[in-house]
XYZ file of C-alpha atoms in Angstrom:
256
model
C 16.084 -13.748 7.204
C 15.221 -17.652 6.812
C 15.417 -20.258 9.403
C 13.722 -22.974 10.540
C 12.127 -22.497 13.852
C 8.384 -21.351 13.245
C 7.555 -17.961 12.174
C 5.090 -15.774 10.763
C 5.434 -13.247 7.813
C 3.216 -10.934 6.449
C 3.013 -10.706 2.499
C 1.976 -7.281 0.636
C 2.086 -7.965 -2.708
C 1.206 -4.913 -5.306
C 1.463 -4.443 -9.120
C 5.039 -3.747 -9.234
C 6.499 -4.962 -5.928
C 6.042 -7.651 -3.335
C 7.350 -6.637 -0.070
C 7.766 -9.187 2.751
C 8.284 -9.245 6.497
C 8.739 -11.271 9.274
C 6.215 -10.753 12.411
C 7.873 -9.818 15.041
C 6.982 -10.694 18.623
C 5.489 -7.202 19.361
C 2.859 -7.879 16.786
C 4.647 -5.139 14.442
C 6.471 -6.289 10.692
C 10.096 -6.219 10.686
C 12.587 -5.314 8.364
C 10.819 -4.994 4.650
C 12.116 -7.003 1.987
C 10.699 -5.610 -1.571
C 11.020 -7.912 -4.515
C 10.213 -6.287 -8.270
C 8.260 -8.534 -10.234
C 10.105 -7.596 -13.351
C 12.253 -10.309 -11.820
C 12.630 -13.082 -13.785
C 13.188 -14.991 -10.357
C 10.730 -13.600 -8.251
C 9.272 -16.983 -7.140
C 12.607 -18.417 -6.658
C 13.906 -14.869 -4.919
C 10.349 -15.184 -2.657
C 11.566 -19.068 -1.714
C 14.837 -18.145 -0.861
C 14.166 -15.727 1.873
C 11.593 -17.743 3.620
C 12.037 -20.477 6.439
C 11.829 -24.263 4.940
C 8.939 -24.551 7.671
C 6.973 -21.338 8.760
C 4.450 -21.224 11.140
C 1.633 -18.637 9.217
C 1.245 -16.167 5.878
C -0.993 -13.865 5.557
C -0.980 -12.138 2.297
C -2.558 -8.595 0.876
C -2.525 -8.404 -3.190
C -3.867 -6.742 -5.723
C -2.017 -8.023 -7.998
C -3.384 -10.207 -11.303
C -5.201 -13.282 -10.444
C -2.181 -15.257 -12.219
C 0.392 -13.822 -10.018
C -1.231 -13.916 -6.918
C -2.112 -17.508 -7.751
C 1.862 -18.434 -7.915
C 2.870 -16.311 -4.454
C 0.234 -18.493 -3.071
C 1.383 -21.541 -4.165
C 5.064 -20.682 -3.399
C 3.750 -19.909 0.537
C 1.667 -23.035 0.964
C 4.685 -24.804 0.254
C 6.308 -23.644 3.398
C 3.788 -22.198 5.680
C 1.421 -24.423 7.330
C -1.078 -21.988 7.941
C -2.002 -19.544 4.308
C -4.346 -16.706 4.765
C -5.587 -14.373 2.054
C -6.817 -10.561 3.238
C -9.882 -9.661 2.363
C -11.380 -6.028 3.196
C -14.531 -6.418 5.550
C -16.726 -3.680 6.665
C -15.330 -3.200 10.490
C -12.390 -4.286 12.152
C -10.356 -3.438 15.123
C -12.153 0.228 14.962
C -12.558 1.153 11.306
C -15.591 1.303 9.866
C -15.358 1.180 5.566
C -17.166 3.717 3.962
C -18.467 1.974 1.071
C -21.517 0.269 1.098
C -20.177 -2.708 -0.374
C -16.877 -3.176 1.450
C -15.605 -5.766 -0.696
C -14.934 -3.249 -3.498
C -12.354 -1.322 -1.742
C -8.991 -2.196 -1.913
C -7.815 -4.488 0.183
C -4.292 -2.280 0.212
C -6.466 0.639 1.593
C -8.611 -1.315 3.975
C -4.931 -2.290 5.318
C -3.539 0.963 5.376
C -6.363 2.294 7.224
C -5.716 -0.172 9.514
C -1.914 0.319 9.857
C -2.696 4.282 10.188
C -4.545 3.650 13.290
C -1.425 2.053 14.869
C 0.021 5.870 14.609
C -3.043 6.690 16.815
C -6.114 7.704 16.403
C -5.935 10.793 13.914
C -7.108 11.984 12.417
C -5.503 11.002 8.851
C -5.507 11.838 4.970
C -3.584 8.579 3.631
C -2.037 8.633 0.378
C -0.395 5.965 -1.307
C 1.720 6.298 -4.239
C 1.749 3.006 -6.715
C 0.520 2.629 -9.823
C -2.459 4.317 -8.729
C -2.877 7.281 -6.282
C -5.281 6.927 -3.504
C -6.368 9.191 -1.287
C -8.983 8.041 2.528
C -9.699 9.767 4.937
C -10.013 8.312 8.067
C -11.531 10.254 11.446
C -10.626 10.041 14.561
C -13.233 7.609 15.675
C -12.381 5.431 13.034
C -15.223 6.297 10.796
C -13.753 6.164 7.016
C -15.136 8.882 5.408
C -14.064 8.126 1.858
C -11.302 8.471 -0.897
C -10.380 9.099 -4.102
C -8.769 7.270 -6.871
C -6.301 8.766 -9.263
C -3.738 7.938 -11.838
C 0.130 8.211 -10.157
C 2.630 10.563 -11.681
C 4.468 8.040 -12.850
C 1.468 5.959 -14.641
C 0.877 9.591 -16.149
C 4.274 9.686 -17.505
C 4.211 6.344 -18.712
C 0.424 7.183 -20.501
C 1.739 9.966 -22.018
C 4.540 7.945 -23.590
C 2.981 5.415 -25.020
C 0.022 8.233 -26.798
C 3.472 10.441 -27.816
C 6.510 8.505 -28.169
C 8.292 11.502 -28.315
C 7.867 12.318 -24.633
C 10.185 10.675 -22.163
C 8.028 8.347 -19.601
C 10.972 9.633 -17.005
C 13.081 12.188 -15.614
C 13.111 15.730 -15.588
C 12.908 17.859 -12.316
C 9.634 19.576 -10.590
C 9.555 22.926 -11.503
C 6.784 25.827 -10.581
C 7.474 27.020 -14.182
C 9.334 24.415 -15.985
C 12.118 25.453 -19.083
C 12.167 22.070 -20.862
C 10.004 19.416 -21.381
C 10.935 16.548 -18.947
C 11.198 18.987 -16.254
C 7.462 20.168 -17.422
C 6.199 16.651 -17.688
C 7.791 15.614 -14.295
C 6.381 19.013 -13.292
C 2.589 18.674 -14.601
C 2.234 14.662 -13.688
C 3.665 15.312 -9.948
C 1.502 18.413 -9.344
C -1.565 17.140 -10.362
C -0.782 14.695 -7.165
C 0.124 17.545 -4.945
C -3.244 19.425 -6.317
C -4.946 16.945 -5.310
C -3.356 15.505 -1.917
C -3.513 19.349 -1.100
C -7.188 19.853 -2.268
C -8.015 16.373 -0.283
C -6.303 17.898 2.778
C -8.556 21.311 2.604
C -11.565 19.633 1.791
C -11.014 17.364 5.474
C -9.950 20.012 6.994
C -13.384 21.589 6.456
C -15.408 18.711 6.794
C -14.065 17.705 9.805
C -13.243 20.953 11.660
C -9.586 19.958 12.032
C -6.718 19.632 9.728
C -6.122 15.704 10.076
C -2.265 14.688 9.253
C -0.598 13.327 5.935
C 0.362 10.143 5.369
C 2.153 8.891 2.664
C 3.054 5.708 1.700
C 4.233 3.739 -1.729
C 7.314 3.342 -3.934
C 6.187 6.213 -5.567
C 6.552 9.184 -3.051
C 9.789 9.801 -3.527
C 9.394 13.199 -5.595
C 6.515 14.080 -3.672
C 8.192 14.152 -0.280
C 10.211 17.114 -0.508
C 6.979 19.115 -1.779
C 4.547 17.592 1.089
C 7.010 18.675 4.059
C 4.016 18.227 6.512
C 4.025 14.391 5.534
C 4.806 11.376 7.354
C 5.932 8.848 5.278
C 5.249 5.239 6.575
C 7.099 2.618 3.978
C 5.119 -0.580 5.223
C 1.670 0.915 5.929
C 0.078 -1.772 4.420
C 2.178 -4.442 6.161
C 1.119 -2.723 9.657
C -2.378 -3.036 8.476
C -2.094 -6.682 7.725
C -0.233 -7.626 11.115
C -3.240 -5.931 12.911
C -5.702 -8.113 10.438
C -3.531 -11.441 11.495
C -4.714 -10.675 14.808
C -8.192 -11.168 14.019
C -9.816 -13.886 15.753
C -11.207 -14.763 12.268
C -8.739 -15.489 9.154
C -10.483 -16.883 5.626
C -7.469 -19.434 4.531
C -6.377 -19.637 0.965
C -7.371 -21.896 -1.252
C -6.010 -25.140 -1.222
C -4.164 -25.682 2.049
């Protein structure tokens, strides 16, 4: 994926992953590259997949200050142009719900965004991290709100660390489960689907139409199979961002 004629890449960088892509001339991402950051070489994984002189980064994370700080660093070193993401109360269509848009996520903001690439919706977006989150987005591009919840697998790994005893993984979903990591795998994943499904009827009332699932996240793997009306859309966020590049205004990073 390196080389040295210009490019641009898009940088999504979460609390467990960073996954990377090249911008393609279409305006779209490319092929995803994910990097863990239990890693011990993350920064020196990140450097060797990128070209020795890029063109432009722009980078989503909501990741600690620390580690966002370092991704930076490693990108100014071969990118002439760095830009940071920032959620901002209108853009390309959306309008943020919240009245002060710079508490939202910048990973929703973006997958808002990216969502509207699928046309025009309307959508219930979840995304399955660490966290679950749940917007709704109409058709006019009016976001009309979310929720945030604890993922199955941060339930698992809560439960775990309050009763040792309790695996924080495996086990099967099960309606009725006969043992107790298919119960816990059972309980922590359906209290996603109870809520993805309650999100879906409360829309669907609200809005007078059922709008459609997305699902996004290196979590929704389990979930998949039990959501069968759901698109799943791995780089939602990276869509998002390549529509934010496009912005006739970009706040650069610190420092370059």
């Amino acid at each position: 994926m390196a080389g040295t004629s210009p490019e641009r890449w898009l940088f999504d960088l979460g609390n467990t992953r960073l996954k990377c892509a090249r911008l393609q001339a279409d305006g779209r991402p490319g092929p995803i590259l994910a990097l863990g950051h239990g890693q011990d070489d993350l920064l020196q994984g990140l450097a060797a997949q990128l070209p020795q002189a890029g063109l432009s980064a722009c980078l989503a994370s909501v990741a600690a200050p620390v580690l966002t700080a370092a991704v930076l660093e490693v990108l100014q070193a071969r990118f002439r142009v760095v830009s940071l993401a920032r959620t901002q109360a209108s853009l390309a269509g959306l309008q943020v719900a919240y009245r002060e848009p710079a508490r939202l996520g910048v990973d929703r903001f973006l997958a808002m965004l990216g969502a509207r690439t699928h046309g025009p919706g309307p959508w219930l977006i979840a995304g399955i991290g660490t966290a679950l989150t749940i917007d709704l987005l109409a058709a006019d591009g009016r976001h009309l709100g979310g929720r945030i919840a604890p993922s199955p697998q941060l339930m698992r790994q809560a439960l775990h660390r309050a009763a040792a005893q309790l695996p924080a993984a495996g086990g099967a979903f099960d309606e009725f489960a006969g043992d107790t990591p298919d119960a816990l795998a059972s309980g922590c994943e359906g209290a996603a689907l109870a809520l993805i499904e309650r999100s879906l009827d409360q829309a669907a009332a609200r809005l007078g139409q059922a709008p459609a699932l997305l699902l996004h996240g290196g979590g929704i793997e389990p979930l998949l199979p039990l959501l069968p009306q759901a698109r799943r859309v791995d780089g939602l966020v990276l869509e998002g961002l390549a529509v934010w590049s496009a912005a006739p205004v970009q706040a650069a990073a610190d420092g370059h």
